[in-house]
Amino acid sequence: MDRIIFFTKAPKLGFGKSRLKPYLNDKECLDLMINLINDNYEKIKSSGKDYVVYYDGEKNDIDFIGGKKLLQFGDGLGRRMRNAIFQELETADKVVLIGSDLNNLTTEDINCAFDKLDEYDVVISPTKDGGYGLIGMKTQIDIFMDIIYSTPRVLEDTIKKIKFFNKSYYLLPTIRDVDELVDLVGAEFDSDNVKLIGAGEYNINFKIDDKVVRINIASQLHLGDKQIEYEYGALKALENSGVTPKPIRLYEKGKFIPFGFLTMEYIEGRPLEYYRDFQIAAELLAKVHNTLIQDADLIYAERPFQTMYDEFVTMYSVYKSWDGKNPETEKRIDRFMEIAKNSGLESEIQNPCIINTELNNRNFIIGNNSKIIDWEKPIIGECEQDLAHFLVPTTTNWKTDVILSIDEMMSFLEMYEKYRHVDRKKFMKYLMFNSLRGVTWCSMAKVEYSKERTLKNDETLDKINKFLSPEFLDMLSIFYEEV
């Protein structure tokens, strides 16, 4: 007789899927576990094989599936698997143990495992993380002991054990288990070709074949779960510009990803290099800024300087009330805030256009199909704000070592003005405000980085510390003297 062991944890709120907890709440983790268990249970039933459920936890938490249920026993995962298989081999000719976190297991895989046991002593379905999600045998072979589980060496060490006992083995096709966010994306799109291509402070991007899957972790615009819908709308509004990624689809919620996300085209290329790519940048920005705004359902910055200043106050207040603040840093930012406050906050928007508001060099993909990416915080504003953000030291020095002189900035504006007029006086004012935006954001982020947060980046923390240093702030003073 052939027999399947369905080896699972009884799902319980607050337990399990620890590596997904930075992205999923407890209820979402529980729903995912139940979803995976149900999917795999149905495949086991459809195989027509005899089966038994071995569970860890409370029996009433696994009673949503049928079948005979036995409590796992033994110290540690290896001994519990060994005990379950050995026990079932007392009454079965071949036994295949299957985990419950698997996403792409098929009934054909299950039947193939039993067929291969006619030729081999052990069958295994590897997982991409170096472990396995299915293992079967027809005689009691103790290959589970002295192996450290939940490491990338599990499969390798298990094969060594099989060879030690002079037994044969067969590796079935690799299957997916769902433990991390990249696994969740792979499950959602039924793909093993998933690659992390970028993680910002508020979003994570994965590449699947020729498209990007973009997931928001938080919203700088305080839009909550509407953030991804806002970004999708911006991409649709900009589609006719020809210089932004084409949006493919907006998902309110996926089968496995329990919140909204979007897909867009993947753009091949490299980040922008200052000086070398200024002409390309000028053309790309002008095409964005010259795009018609009638159909763009974006935040409208009626009084842009007031809006920016209010944002500075909100961000800087976090640092001002922090016990770990640097008095010298605080003194300089206080001075900047006072100058900005008295520079005239009531002026209204003129010549409105769609602006990105966060134009560092990695927001540009330069290649055969150069484009501007990362439309996380677009608004209807003034082109001078975007241009100043693109050229100010708090942007250029963020991911590179470049700090442009005023003359170099003006040279770029000359390139841009072939396509659109720039108010130079307003541009200089935006230089001040954008430098202060960078500094106040860093002040808030400095406090956040002193705590636990979902996304942390050592390179980002280094720049935060640099931008908050008295020396860097003194360098920025030139923008406050010019206004």
Coordinates of C-alpha atoms in Angstrom, one line a residue:
M1 CA 0.0 0.0 0.0
D2 CA 1.1 3.5 -0.8
R3 CA 0.6 6.2 1.9
I4 CA 1.1 10.0 2.1
I5 CA 2.0 11.8 5.3
F6 CA 0.8 15.3 5.2
F7 CA 3.2 17.0 7.6
T8 CA 2.0 20.3 8.9
K9 CA 1.7 22.8 11.7
A10 CA -1.8 23.5 12.9
P11 CA -2.2 27.1 12.0
K12 CA -2.7 29.5 14.9
L13 CA -3.0 33.3 15.1
G14 CA 0.4 34.9 15.9
F15 CA 2.5 31.8 15.2
G16 CA 4.3 30.8 12.1
K17 CA 5.6 32.6 9.0
S18 CA 8.0 34.7 11.1
R19 CA 10.1 35.7 8.0
L20 CA 6.9 37.3 6.5
K21 CA 5.9 39.2 9.6
P22 CA 7.6 42.4 8.5
Y23 CA 5.2 42.5 5.6
L24 CA 2.1 40.6 6.7
N25 CA 0.1 41.1 9.9
D26 CA -0.9 38.1 12.1
K27 CA -4.2 37.6 10.4
E28 CA -2.7 37.7 6.9
C29 CA 0.0 35.1 8.0
L30 CA -2.8 32.9 9.4
D31 CA -4.8 33.2 6.2
L32 CA -1.8 32.3 4.1
M33 CA -1.0 29.2 6.1
I34 CA -4.6 28.0 5.9
N35 CA -4.6 28.8 2.1
L36 CA -1.5 26.7 1.5
I37 CA -2.7 23.8 3.7
N38 CA -6.0 23.7 1.9
D39 CA -4.3 23.8 -1.6
N40 CA -1.9 21.0 -0.8
Y41 CA -4.6 18.9 1.0
E42 CA -6.8 19.0 -2.1
K43 CA -3.9 17.8 -4.3
I44 CA -3.1 15.0 -1.8
K45 CA -6.8 13.9 -1.9
S46 CA -6.9 14.0 -5.7
S47 CA -4.0 11.7 -5.9
G48 CA -6.2 8.8 -4.7
K49 CA -3.5 7.6 -2.3
D50 CA -4.1 6.7 1.3
Y51 CA -3.1 9.5 3.6
V52 CA -2.7 10.6 7.2
V53 CA -2.2 14.1 8.7
Y54 CA 0.7 14.5 11.1
Y55 CA 0.2 17.9 12.9
D56 CA 2.1 20.0 15.4
G57 CA 0.0 22.1 17.7
E58 CA -3.6 21.9 18.7
K59 CA -5.9 19.4 16.9
N60 CA -8.8 21.8 16.8
D61 CA -6.7 24.2 14.8
I62 CA -6.3 21.7 11.9
D63 CA -9.8 20.3 12.0
F64 CA -10.7 22.4 8.9
I65 CA -9.3 19.6 6.8
G66 CA -10.3 15.9 7.0
G67 CA -8.5 12.7 7.3
K68 CA -6.9 10.7 10.1
K69 CA -4.8 13.0 12.3
L70 CA -1.9 12.1 14.5
L71 CA 0.2 14.4 16.7
Q72 CA 3.9 14.7 15.6
F73 CA 6.3 13.3 18.2
G74 CA 10.0 13.7 18.9
D75 CA 12.5 16.4 19.7
G76 CA 13.3 18.5 16.6
L77 CA 12.1 18.5 13.0
G78 CA 14.3 15.7 11.9
R79 CA 13.3 13.3 14.6
R80 CA 9.6 14.1 14.1
M81 CA 9.8 13.4 10.3
R82 CA 11.8 10.2 11.0
N83 CA 9.2 9.0 13.6
A84 CA 6.3 9.7 11.3
I85 CA 7.8 7.9 8.3
F86 CA 9.1 4.9 10.3
Q87 CA 5.7 4.5 12.0
E88 CA 3.8 4.5 8.7
L89 CA 6.2 2.1 7.1
E90 CA 5.1 -0.4 9.6
T91 CA 1.8 -0.8 7.7
A92 CA 2.6 0.7 4.2
D93 CA 5.0 -0.4 1.4
K94 CA 5.9 3.1 0.3
V95 CA 5.6 6.4 2.3
V96 CA 5.9 9.9 1.0
L97 CA 6.0 12.8 3.4
I98 CA 4.8 16.2 2.1
G99 CA 5.1 19.6 3.8
S100 CA 2.2 22.1 3.9
D101 CA 4.1 25.3 2.8
L102 CA 4.5 24.1 -0.8
N103 CA 3.0 26.2 -3.6
N104 CA 3.5 24.4 -6.9
L105 CA 3.2 20.7 -5.9
T106 CA 1.1 18.8 -8.3
T107 CA -0.8 15.5 -8.2
E108 CA 1.6 14.3 -10.9
D109 CA 4.6 15.1 -8.7
I110 CA 3.0 13.0 -5.9
N111 CA 2.4 10.0 -8.2
C112 CA 5.8 10.3 -9.7
A113 CA 7.4 10.1 -6.3
F114 CA 5.7 6.8 -5.6
D115 CA 6.6 5.5 -9.1
K116 CA 10.3 6.4 -8.6
L117 CA 10.4 4.5 -5.3
D118 CA 10.1 1.3 -7.4
E119 CA 13.6 2.1 -8.7
Y120 CA 15.2 4.1 -5.9
D121 CA 15.4 3.9 -2.1
V122 CA 14.7 7.6 -1.5
V123 CA 12.9 10.3 -3.4
I124 CA 13.3 14.0 -2.7
S125 CA 11.7 17.2 -4.0
P126 CA 14.3 20.0 -3.4
T127 CA 13.3 23.6 -2.6
K128 CA 15.2 26.6 -3.8
D129 CA 16.4 27.5 -0.3
G130 CA 18.5 24.3 0.0
G131 CA 16.0 22.2 1.8
Y132 CA 13.2 19.9 0.5
G133 CA 9.4 19.8 0.6
L134 CA 8.8 16.1 -0.1
I135 CA 10.7 13.0 0.9
G136 CA 9.8 9.4 0.5
M137 CA 11.2 5.9 1.1
K138 CA 10.1 2.3 1.2
T139 CA 12.3 1.0 4.0
Q140 CA 13.3 2.6 7.3
I141 CA 16.6 4.5 6.5
D142 CA 17.7 6.9 9.3
I143 CA 18.8 9.8 7.2
F144 CA 17.3 12.5 9.5
M145 CA 19.5 12.5 12.5
D146 CA 22.4 14.9 13.1
I147 CA 21.2 17.3 10.4
I148 CA 20.7 21.0 11.3
Y149 CA 17.4 22.0 9.7
S150 CA 16.3 25.4 8.4
T151 CA 19.7 26.0 6.8
P152 CA 20.8 26.0 3.1
R153 CA 22.7 22.7 3.6
V154 CA 19.7 20.5 4.5
L155 CA 19.4 18.8 1.1
E156 CA 23.2 18.5 0.7
D157 CA 23.6 16.9 4.2
T158 CA 20.7 14.6 3.6
I159 CA 22.2 13.3 0.4
K160 CA 25.5 12.7 2.2
K161 CA 23.5 10.6 4.7
I162 CA 21.8 8.6 1.9
K163 CA 25.2 7.9 0.4
F164 CA 26.6 6.9 3.8
F165 CA 24.0 4.1 4.0
N166 CA 24.9 3.1 0.4
K167 CA 21.3 3.8 -0.7
S168 CA 20.1 5.3 -4.0
Y169 CA 18.1 8.5 -4.4
Y170 CA 16.1 10.4 -7.0
L171 CA 15.6 14.1 -7.1
L172 CA 12.2 15.2 -8.3
P173 CA 11.8 18.7 -9.9
T174 CA 12.4 21.6 -7.5
I175 CA 9.3 22.8 -5.8
R176 CA 8.5 26.1 -4.1
D177 CA 7.9 26.6 -0.4
V178 CA 6.6 29.9 0.8
D179 CA 8.6 31.4 3.7
E180 CA 9.8 34.8 2.4
L181 CA 8.3 37.7 0.4
V182 CA 10.1 36.5 -2.8
D183 CA 8.4 33.1 -2.4
L184 CA 5.0 34.9 -2.0
V185 CA 5.6 36.7 -5.2
G186 CA 6.6 33.5 -7.0
A187 CA 3.5 31.8 -5.7
E188 CA 1.3 34.7 -6.8
F189 CA 2.6 34.5 -10.4
D190 CA 3.4 30.7 -10.4
S191 CA 7.0 31.5 -11.4
D192 CA 10.5 30.5 -10.2
N193 CA 12.0 33.3 -12.2
V194 CA 11.6 36.0 -9.4
K195 CA 14.4 38.3 -8.6
L196 CA 14.6 41.2 -6.1
I197 CA 15.8 44.3 -8.1
G198 CA 15.3 47.0 -5.6
A199 CA 14.1 47.9 -2.1
G200 CA 13.6 51.5 -1.0
E201 CA 12.4 52.9 2.3
Y202 CA 8.8 52.4 1.4
N203 CA 8.6 49.8 -1.4
I204 CA 10.1 46.6 -2.8
N205 CA 10.4 45.7 -6.5
F206 CA 10.7 42.2 -8.0
K207 CA 11.4 41.3 -11.6
I208 CA 9.5 38.4 -13.2
D209 CA 10.4 37.8 -16.8
D210 CA 9.8 41.1 -18.6
K211 CA 7.7 42.8 -15.9
V212 CA 8.2 44.4 -12.5
V213 CA 6.0 43.6 -9.4
R214 CA 5.9 46.6 -7.1
I215 CA 4.8 46.3 -3.5
N216 CA 4.4 49.2 -1.1
I217 CA 5.4 48.8 2.5
A218 CA 4.3 52.3 3.5
S219 CA 3.1 55.6 2.0
Q220 CA 5.0 58.9 2.2
L221 CA 1.8 60.6 1.0
H222 CA -0.1 59.1 4.0
L223 CA -2.4 57.3 1.6
G224 CA -2.3 54.0 3.4
D225 CA -3.5 51.1 1.3
K226 CA -4.4 53.5 -1.5
Q227 CA -0.8 54.2 -2.2
I228 CA -0.4 51.6 -4.9
E229 CA -3.6 52.7 -6.7
Y230 CA -2.2 56.3 -6.6
E231 CA 1.1 55.2 -8.3
Y232 CA -0.8 53.2 -10.9
G233 CA -2.9 56.2 -11.7
A234 CA 0.2 58.3 -12.1
L235 CA 1.7 55.8 -14.5
K236 CA -1.5 55.7 -16.6
A237 CA -1.5 59.5 -16.7
L238 CA 2.1 59.6 -17.9
E239 CA 1.8 56.8 -20.4
N240 CA 1.6 59.1 -23.4
S241 CA 4.9 60.8 -22.4
G242 CA 6.7 57.7 -23.6
V243 CA 9.4 58.1 -20.9
T244 CA 7.9 56.2 -17.9
P245 CA 7.3 52.4 -17.5
K246 CA 4.0 51.2 -19.0
P247 CA 1.6 50.0 -16.3
I248 CA 0.3 46.5 -16.9
R249 CA -2.2 45.8 -14.1
L250 CA -3.3 47.0 -10.7
Y251 CA -4.2 44.3 -8.2
E252 CA -6.4 45.2 -5.3
K253 CA -5.4 41.9 -3.7
G254 CA -3.8 38.7 -4.9
K255 CA -4.4 35.1 -4.2
F256 CA -1.3 34.9 -2.0
I257 CA -0.2 38.5 -1.6
P258 CA -2.9 39.8 0.7
F259 CA -2.7 43.5 -0.3
G260 CA -2.6 45.7 -3.3
F261 CA 0.3 45.7 -5.8
L262 CA 1.0 46.6 -9.4
T263 CA 2.9 45.2 -12.4
M264 CA 4.6 47.4 -15.0
E265 CA 7.1 46.8 -17.8
Y266 CA 10.7 46.2 -16.9
I267 CA 13.2 48.6 -18.3
E268 CA 16.8 47.4 -19.1
G269 CA 19.6 49.9 -18.5
R270 CA 21.8 51.5 -15.9
P271 CA 21.4 54.4 -13.4
L272 CA 22.0 57.9 -14.7
E273 CA 25.5 59.3 -14.5
Y274 CA 25.7 63.0 -13.7
Y275 CA 27.4 65.1 -16.4
R276 CA 27.5 62.2 -18.9
D277 CA 23.7 61.9 -19.1
F278 CA 22.6 65.5 -18.5
Q279 CA 21.2 65.9 -22.0
I280 CA 19.2 62.7 -21.8
A281 CA 17.8 63.7 -18.3
A282 CA 16.8 67.1 -19.6
E283 CA 14.8 65.6 -22.5
L284 CA 13.2 63.0 -20.2
L285 CA 12.2 65.5 -17.6
A286 CA 10.8 67.9 -20.2
K287 CA 8.6 65.2 -21.7
V288 CA 7.2 64.4 -18.3
H289 CA 6.6 68.1 -17.4
N290 CA 5.0 68.8 -20.8
T291 CA 2.5 65.9 -20.4
L292 CA -1.1 67.1 -20.3
I293 CA -2.4 67.1 -16.8
Q294 CA -6.2 67.1 -17.5
D295 CA -6.6 63.3 -16.8
A296 CA -4.1 63.1 -13.9
D297 CA -5.9 62.5 -10.7
L298 CA -2.9 63.6 -8.5
I299 CA -2.5 65.7 -5.4
Y300 CA -2.5 69.4 -6.5
A301 CA 0.1 71.6 -4.7
E302 CA -1.9 74.8 -4.7
R303 CA 0.6 76.5 -2.4
P304 CA 3.7 74.4 -3.0
F305 CA 6.1 76.2 -0.6
Q306 CA 3.5 76.1 2.2
T307 CA 2.9 72.4 1.5
M308 CA 6.6 71.6 1.6
Y309 CA 7.2 73.7 4.7
D310 CA 4.4 71.9 6.5
E311 CA 6.0 68.6 5.6
F312 CA 9.3 69.8 7.0
V313 CA 7.7 70.7 10.3
T314 CA 6.1 67.3 10.5
M315 CA 9.3 65.4 9.8
Y316 CA 11.6 67.6 11.8
S317 CA 9.3 67.5 14.9
V318 CA 10.2 63.8 15.2
Y319 CA 13.9 64.7 15.5
K320 CA 13.2 67.8 17.7
S321 CA 11.5 65.7 20.3
W322 CA 14.1 62.9 20.2
D323 CA 16.5 62.5 23.2
G324 CA 19.3 61.5 20.9
K325 CA 19.4 64.6 18.7
N326 CA 22.7 66.5 18.1
P327 CA 22.5 70.1 19.4
E328 CA 24.8 71.4 16.7
T329 CA 22.6 69.8 14.0
E330 CA 19.5 71.1 15.6
K331 CA 20.8 74.7 15.7
R332 CA 21.6 74.6 12.0
I333 CA 18.3 73.1 11.0
D334 CA 16.4 75.6 13.2
R335 CA 18.1 78.4 11.3
F336 CA 17.2 76.9 7.9
M337 CA 13.6 76.5 9.0
E338 CA 13.4 80.1 10.0
I339 CA 14.8 81.4 6.8
A340 CA 12.4 79.1 4.7
K341 CA 9.4 80.2 6.8
N342 CA 10.1 83.9 6.1
S343 CA 10.9 83.4 2.4
G344 CA 7.2 83.6 1.4
L345 CA 5.0 80.5 1.7
E346 CA 1.8 81.8 0.3
S347 CA 2.7 82.0 -3.4
E348 CA 0.4 79.9 -5.6
I349 CA 1.3 77.4 -8.2
Q350 CA 2.0 78.6 -11.7
N351 CA 2.4 76.6 -14.9
P352 CA 1.3 73.4 -13.3
C353 CA 2.7 70.0 -14.5
I354 CA 3.2 66.5 -13.3
I355 CA 6.4 66.2 -11.2
N356 CA 8.1 63.2 -9.7
T357 CA 9.4 65.1 -6.5
E358 CA 12.1 62.4 -5.8
L359 CA 14.6 62.5 -8.7
N360 CA 17.8 60.8 -7.7
N361 CA 20.1 59.2 -10.3
R362 CA 18.6 55.8 -9.8
N363 CA 15.1 57.1 -10.7
F364 CA 16.5 57.2 -14.3
I365 CA 17.2 54.1 -16.3
I366 CA 19.6 54.9 -19.1
G367 CA 19.8 52.7 -22.2
N368 CA 18.2 52.0 -25.5
N369 CA 14.9 52.9 -24.0
S370 CA 15.8 55.5 -21.3
K371 CA 13.0 56.2 -18.8
I372 CA 12.2 57.7 -15.4
I373 CA 11.0 55.1 -12.9
D374 CA 9.8 55.1 -9.2
W375 CA 6.6 57.2 -9.3
E376 CA 6.0 56.8 -5.6
K377 CA 5.3 60.5 -4.8
P378 CA 4.2 62.4 -7.9
I379 CA 2.0 65.5 -7.6
I380 CA 0.8 68.4 -9.8
G381 CA 3.4 71.0 -9.0
E382 CA 6.0 73.2 -10.8
C383 CA 8.8 72.0 -13.0
E384 CA 11.3 74.1 -11.0
Q385 CA 10.6 71.9 -7.9
D386 CA 11.6 68.8 -9.8
L387 CA 14.6 70.4 -11.4
A388 CA 15.9 71.7 -8.1
H389 CA 15.4 68.3 -6.4
F390 CA 17.3 66.6 -9.3
L391 CA 20.3 69.0 -8.9
V392 CA 20.5 69.7 -5.2
P393 CA 23.3 68.1 -3.2
T394 CA 20.9 66.2 -0.9
T395 CA 19.9 64.3 -4.1
T396 CA 23.1 64.1 -6.2
N397 CA 25.2 63.0 -3.2
W398 CA 22.6 60.5 -2.0
K399 CA 23.7 57.6 -4.2
T400 CA 26.9 59.1 -5.6
D401 CA 29.8 61.4 -4.6
V402 CA 28.6 64.2 -6.9
I403 CA 27.9 67.8 -5.6
L404 CA 27.2 70.2 -8.4
S405 CA 28.2 73.9 -8.4
I406 CA 25.6 76.6 -9.1
D407 CA 27.3 77.1 -12.6
E408 CA 26.9 73.4 -13.4
M409 CA 23.2 73.5 -12.3
M410 CA 22.7 76.5 -14.6
S411 CA 24.3 74.6 -17.5
F412 CA 21.8 71.8 -17.0
L413 CA 18.9 74.3 -17.0
E414 CA 20.1 75.6 -20.4
M415 CA 19.7 72.1 -21.8
Y416 CA 16.3 71.8 -20.3
E417 CA 15.1 75.2 -21.5
K418 CA 15.3 74.0 -25.1
Y419 CA 12.0 72.3 -24.3
R420 CA 10.4 74.3 -21.4
H421 CA 10.9 77.6 -19.7
V422 CA 12.4 77.8 -16.2
D423 CA 11.9 80.6 -13.7
R424 CA 15.5 80.9 -12.4
K425 CA 14.5 82.9 -9.3
K426 CA 11.9 80.3 -8.3
F427 CA 14.4 77.5 -9.1
M428 CA 16.8 79.0 -6.5
K429 CA 14.1 79.1 -3.9
Y430 CA 13.3 75.5 -4.6
L431 CA 16.9 74.6 -4.2
M432 CA 16.7 75.9 -0.6
F433 CA 13.4 74.1 0.0
N434 CA 14.6 70.8 -1.5
S435 CA 17.8 70.8 0.5
L436 CA 15.7 71.4 3.6
R437 CA 13.3 68.6 2.6
G438 CA 16.3 66.2 2.4
V439 CA 17.7 67.3 5.7
T440 CA 14.4 67.1 7.6
W441 CA 13.6 63.7 6.1
C442 CA 17.0 62.5 7.3
S443 CA 16.3 63.9 10.7
M444 CA 13.1 61.9 10.9
A445 CA 14.8 58.8 9.4
K446 CA 17.6 59.0 11.9
V447 CA 15.0 58.5 14.7
E448 CA 13.3 55.7 12.8
Y449 CA 16.7 53.9 12.2
S450 CA 17.2 54.0 16.0
K451 CA 14.2 51.7 16.3
E452 CA 13.2 48.4 14.6
R453 CA 11.8 48.9 11.1
T454 CA 10.9 46.7 8.2
L455 CA 13.5 48.0 5.8
K456 CA 17.0 49.0 6.9
N457 CA 19.9 49.9 4.7
D458 CA 23.4 50.6 6.0
E459 CA 24.2 52.7 3.0
T460 CA 21.1 54.8 3.7
L461 CA 22.1 55.2 7.3
D462 CA 25.6 56.4 6.4
K463 CA 24.1 59.1 4.2
I464 CA 21.6 60.1 6.9
N465 CA 24.5 60.6 9.3
K466 CA 26.5 62.6 6.7
F467 CA 23.6 64.9 5.7
L468 CA 22.9 65.7 9.4
S469 CA 26.6 66.5 10.1
P470 CA 27.4 70.2 10.9
E471 CA 29.9 70.2 8.1
F472 CA 27.4 69.1 5.5
L473 CA 24.8 71.5 6.8
D474 CA 27.3 74.4 6.6
M475 CA 27.9 73.5 3.0
L476 CA 24.2 73.8 2.3
S477 CA 24.1 77.3 3.7
I478 CA 24.8 78.8 0.3
F479 CA 21.2 78.1 -0.8
Y480 CA 19.9 80.1 2.1
E481 CA 22.0 83.0 1.3
E482 CA 21.0 83.1 -2.3
V483 CA 17.3 83.5 -1.6

